[in-house]
CSV table of C-alpha atoms in Angstrom, one decimal:
chain,number,residue,atom,x,y,z
A,1,MET,CA,25.1,0.7,-24.1
A,2,PRO,CA,27.3,-0.7,-27.0
A,3,CYS,CA,28.0,-3.9,-25.7
A,4,TYR,CA,29.3,-6.9,-28.2
A,5,ALA,CA,30.2,-10.2,-27.7
A,6,ILE,CA,33.0,-11.7,-30.1
A,7,ASP,CA,33.4,-15.7,-30.3
A,8,GLY,CA,30.6,-16.3,-28.4
A,9,VAL,CA,32.1,-14.2,-25.4
A,10,ILE,CA,30.0,-11.8,-23.7
A,11,PRO,CA,30.7,-9.1,-21.6
A,12,VAL,CA,30.4,-9.2,-18.0
A,13,ILE,CA,28.9,-5.8,-16.1
A,14,SER,CA,27.8,-5.8,-12.2
A,15,PRO,CA,24.3,-3.9,-12.0
A,16,ASP,CA,26.3,-1.9,-9.7
A,17,ALA,CA,28.5,-0.6,-11.9
A,18,TYR,CA,27.9,2.6,-14.2
A,19,VAL,CA,29.0,2.4,-17.8
A,20,HIS,CA,27.7,5.5,-20.1
A,21,PRO,CA,25.6,4.7,-23.0
A,22,THR,CA,28.6,6.0,-25.5
A,23,ALA,CA,31.1,3.6,-24.2
A,24,VAL,CA,32.0,0.9,-26.1
A,25,ILE,CA,32.3,-2.5,-24.3
A,26,ILE,CA,33.3,-6.1,-26.7
A,27,GLY,CA,34.3,-9.4,-25.6
A,28,ASP,CA,36.1,-10.7,-22.6
A,29,VAL,CA,35.4,-8.1,-20.4
A,30,VAL,CA,34.6,-7.8,-16.6
A,31,ILE,CA,33.4,-4.8,-15.0
A,32,GLU,CA,32.8,-5.2,-11.1
A,33,ALA,CA,30.6,-3.4,-8.5
A,34,GLY,CA,31.5,0.0,-8.1
A,35,VAL,CA,33.0,0.8,-11.6
A,36,TYR,CA,32.8,4.0,-13.3
A,37,ILE,CA,33.0,3.8,-17.0
A,38,GLY,CA,32.9,7.5,-18.9
A,39,PRO,CA,31.7,8.4,-22.0
A,40,PHE,CA,33.2,7.1,-25.1
A,41,ALA,CA,35.3,4.8,-23.4
A,42,SER,CA,36.4,1.8,-25.4
A,43,LEU,CA,37.4,-1.6,-23.8
A,44,ARG,CA,38.2,-4.1,-26.5
A,45,ALA,CA,38.5,-7.5,-25.3
A,46,ASP,CA,38.7,-9.1,-29.1
A,47,PHE,CA,42.0,-10.5,-28.3
A,48,GLY,CA,42.9,-10.7,-24.6
A,49,GLY,CA,40.8,-10.1,-21.6
A,50,ILE,CA,39.9,-6.9,-19.6
A,51,ARG,CA,39.4,-7.1,-16.0
A,52,VAL,CA,37.9,-4.1,-14.1
A,53,LYS,CA,37.9,-4.4,-10.6
A,54,LYS,CA,36.0,-3.0,-7.2
A,55,ASN,CA,35.2,1.1,-7.5
A,56,ALA,CA,37.6,1.4,-10.3
A,57,ASN,CA,37.2,4.1,-12.7
A,58,ILE,CA,38.0,4.3,-16.1
A,59,GLN,CA,37.5,7.8,-17.7
A,60,ASP,CA,36.1,9.8,-20.6
A,61,ASN,CA,37.5,9.0,-24.2
A,62,CYS,CA,39.9,5.9,-22.1
A,63,ILE,CA,41.0,3.0,-24.4
A,64,ILE,CA,41.6,-0.4,-22.9
A,65,HIS,CA,43.1,-2.8,-25.1
A,66,GLY,CA,45.4,-6.2,-24.9
A,67,PHE,CA,46.8,-9.0,-27.0
A,68,PRO,CA,46.3,-12.8,-27.4
A,69,ASN,CA,46.9,-14.8,-24.1
A,70,ASN,CA,47.0,-11.3,-22.1
A,71,VAL,CA,44.6,-9.9,-19.4
A,72,VAL,CA,44.8,-6.2,-18.6
A,73,VAL,CA,43.9,-5.3,-15.2
A,74,VAL,CA,42.9,-2.2,-13.3
A,75,GLU,CA,42.7,-3.5,-9.8
A,76,GLU,CA,40.5,-2.4,-7.0
A,77,TYR,CA,40.4,1.8,-6.7
A,78,GLY,CA,42.2,2.2,-9.7
A,79,HIS,CA,41.6,5.5,-11.3
A,80,ILE,CA,42.6,6.0,-15.0
A,81,GLY,CA,42.6,9.4,-16.0
A,82,HIS,CA,41.0,11.2,-19.4
A,83,ALA,CA,41.6,9.9,-22.3
A,84,ALA,CA,44.6,7.4,-20.8
A,85,ILE,CA,45.4,4.6,-23.1
A,86,LEU,CA,46.1,1.3,-21.3
A,87,HIS,CA,47.8,-2.1,-23.2
A,88,GLY,CA,48.3,-5.1,-22.3
A,89,CYS,CA,49.7,-4.0,-18.6
A,90,ILE,CA,48.2,-3.9,-15.4
A,91,VAL,CA,47.4,-1.1,-12.6
A,92,LYS,CA,47.5,-2.4,-9.0
A,93,LYS,CA,45.3,-1.2,-6.6
A,94,ASN,CA,44.7,2.5,-5.4
A,95,ALA,CA,46.9,3.3,-8.3
A,96,LEU,CA,46.3,6.6,-10.5
A,97,VAL,CA,47.0,7.1,-14.2
A,98,GLY,CA,46.9,10.4,-15.3
A,99,MET,CA,45.2,12.4,-18.3
A,100,ASN,CA,46.6,11.4,-21.5
A,101,SER,CA,49.0,8.7,-20.0
A,102,VAL,CA,49.8,5.6,-21.9
A,103,ILE,CA,50.6,2.2,-20.4
A,104,LEU,CA,52.3,-0.5,-22.7
A,105,ASP,CA,52.3,-3.9,-22.9
A,106,LEU,CA,53.7,-6.1,-20.1
A,107,ALA,CA,54.2,-3.0,-17.7
A,108,GLU,CA,52.7,-2.8,-14.2
A,109,VAL,CA,52.0,0.2,-12.2
A,110,GLY,CA,52.5,-0.5,-8.3
A,111,GLU,CA,50.1,-0.2,-5.4
A,112,ASN,CA,49.0,3.3,-4.5
A,113,SER,CA,51.5,5.0,-7.6
A,114,ILE,CA,50.5,7.8,-9.5
A,115,ILE,CA,51.9,8.3,-13.1
A,116,GLY,CA,51.4,11.9,-14.1
A,117,ALA,CA,49.9,13.4,-17.0
A,118,ASN,CA,51.0,12.7,-20.6
A,119,SER,CA,53.4,10.1,-19.3
A,120,THR,CA,54.4,7.0,-21.2
A,121,VAL,CA,55.2,3.9,-19.7
A,122,LYS,CA,57.3,1.5,-21.6
A,123,ALA,CA,56.4,-2.1,-22.2
A,124,LYS,CA,57.7,-4.8,-18.9
A,125,MET,CA,58.8,-1.7,-17.1
A,126,VAL,CA,57.7,-2.5,-13.6
A,127,LEU,CA,57.2,0.7,-11.3
A,128,PRO,CA,57.0,0.1,-7.4
A,129,PRO,CA,54.4,0.8,-5.0
A,130,ASN,CA,53.9,4.3,-3.4
A,131,VAL,CA,55.8,6.4,-6.2
A,132,MET,CA,55.2,9.6,-8.4
A,133,ALA,CA,56.5,8.7,-11.5
A,134,LEU,CA,56.2,11.1,-14.9
A,135,GLY,CA,58.1,11.7,-18.2
A,136,SER,CA,58.0,10.1,-21.6
A,137,PRO,CA,59.3,7.7,-21.3
A,138,ALA,CA,57.9,7.9,-17.8
A,139,LYS,CA,60.8,7.9,-14.6
A,140,VAL,CA,60.1,7.4,-11.1
A,141,ILE,CA,60.9,10.6,-9.2
A,142,ARG,CA,60.3,10.3,-5.6
A,143,GLU,CA,58.2,8.5,-3.1
A,144,LEU,CA,54.6,10.0,-2.7
A,145,GLU,CA,53.7,12.0,1.0
A,146,GLU,CA,50.8,11.2,2.8
A,147,LYS,CA,48.9,14.1,1.4
A,148,GLU,CA,48.9,12.9,-2.2
A,149,LEU,CA,47.6,9.7,-0.9
A,150,ALA,CA,44.9,11.4,0.8
A,151,TRP,CA,44.2,14.0,-2.7
A,152,LYS,CA,44.0,10.4,-4.6
A,153,ALA,CA,41.8,8.4,-2.2
A,154,HIS,CA,39.6,11.6,-2.2
A,155,GLY,CA,39.8,11.7,-5.9
A,156,THR,CA,38.6,8.0,-6.6
A,157,GLN,CA,35.8,8.0,-3.6
A,158,GLN,CA,34.3,11.0,-5.6
A,159,TYR,CA,33.9,8.4,-8.5
A,160,ILE,CA,32.7,6.0,-6.3
A,161,ASN,CA,30.0,8.3,-5.3
A,162,LEU,CA,29.4,9.7,-9.2
A,163,THR,CA,29.3,5.6,-9.9
A,164,LYS,CA,26.0,6.0,-7.6
A,165,ARG,CA,24.9,9.4,-8.7
A,166,CYS,CA,24.9,7.9,-12.1
A,167,LEU,CA,22.8,5.2,-11.6
A,168,TYR,CA,20.2,6.9,-9.3
A,169,SER,CA,19.9,10.0,-11.3
A,170,LEU,CA,21.4,10.5,-14.8
A,171,GLU,CA,18.8,10.4,-17.7
A,172,GLU,CA,19.2,11.6,-21.0
A,173,VAL,CA,17.1,15.1,-21.4
A,174,LYS,CA,16.2,18.0,-24.0
A,175,PRO,CA,17.9,21.1,-23.0
A,176,LEU,CA,16.4,23.9,-21.8
A,177,THR,CA,15.7,26.6,-24.5
A,178,MET,CA,16.7,29.4,-21.4
A,179,ASP,CA,18.0,29.7,-17.9
A,180,ALA,CA,15.3,29.4,-15.3
A,181,ASP,CA,15.0,30.6,-11.8
A,182,GLU,CA,13.2,26.7,-11.3
A,183,ARG,CA,15.9,25.1,-12.9
A,184,LEU,CA,17.8,22.9,-9.9
A,185,THR,CA,21.4,23.4,-9.8
A,186,HIS,CA,23.7,20.5,-8.7
A,187,GLU,CA,24.2,22.5,-5.3
A,188,GLN,CA,20.1,22.4,-4.7
A,189,PHE,CA,20.2,19.0,-5.9
A,190,ASN,CA,22.9,18.1,-3.2
A,191,THR,CA,21.4,19.9,-0.5
A,192,GLN,CA,17.6,18.4,-1.2
A,193,HIS,CA,19.7,14.8,-1.6
A,194,LYS,CA,21.1,15.2,2.1
A,195,ILE,CA,18.0,16.3,3.4
A,196,LYS,CA,15.9,13.1,2.0
A,197,SER,CA,18.9,11.1,3.3
A,198,GLU,CA,18.3,12.0,6.5
A,199,LEU,CA,14.5,11.9,7.3
C-alpha cells in the first residue's frame, strides 16, 4: 500500500488491520487491530493526527484529514460509509457516518449515533449519543430504536469479518476469460471455509 512518512513521522498500522493496497496513508496515522480500510481511502495526517480505533471501518473512497494541533478520531466500532469525508472531527464509539456524508471541523458524532447518507454535520456541532441525524446541515430527527442499533452492530460486524477475510484470502489475480463450472463462488467458499473451521 502507498504509505508515507512526513517530517519523519511514520504511520503505525496493526498487523491485525487490513488496509487495501490502493489506500493512501500519510504521516501521523495510527490504525489499530481489526480495522478495515477500503480501496482508494485517503488518510492524510500531514497537519494533524488521525486515530482509527479497534474494529472500526473506513470504506471505499473515504477521505480523512485534519488541521494543525488537531487529531481526527474514529473510535471503536466506528463505521464510516463509502465516500464520506471526515475533517478535524471525532466519531465516537459505535457511531455510523452514512455514505457521502461530511463531518466538519471540531464536530462530534455521539456514541451509537447514525448520520444519514448525504448529510453535512456543521463545524463544532456536537451530536448526542443514540440519535439519528440527517440533512444538510444535519439535524437530529429522533432517538434510535433498538432494532436500528442492532442493524448497525450487524453491519459493523460484517466489516470486522471482512478484515479477517481480506487478511486470509484477498489476493491480486488475473481474471478468467469466461465463467466456468469449476470457478469458486462466494457461497461455495463460505461453505468450504465453515467445513474446514469445524474440522
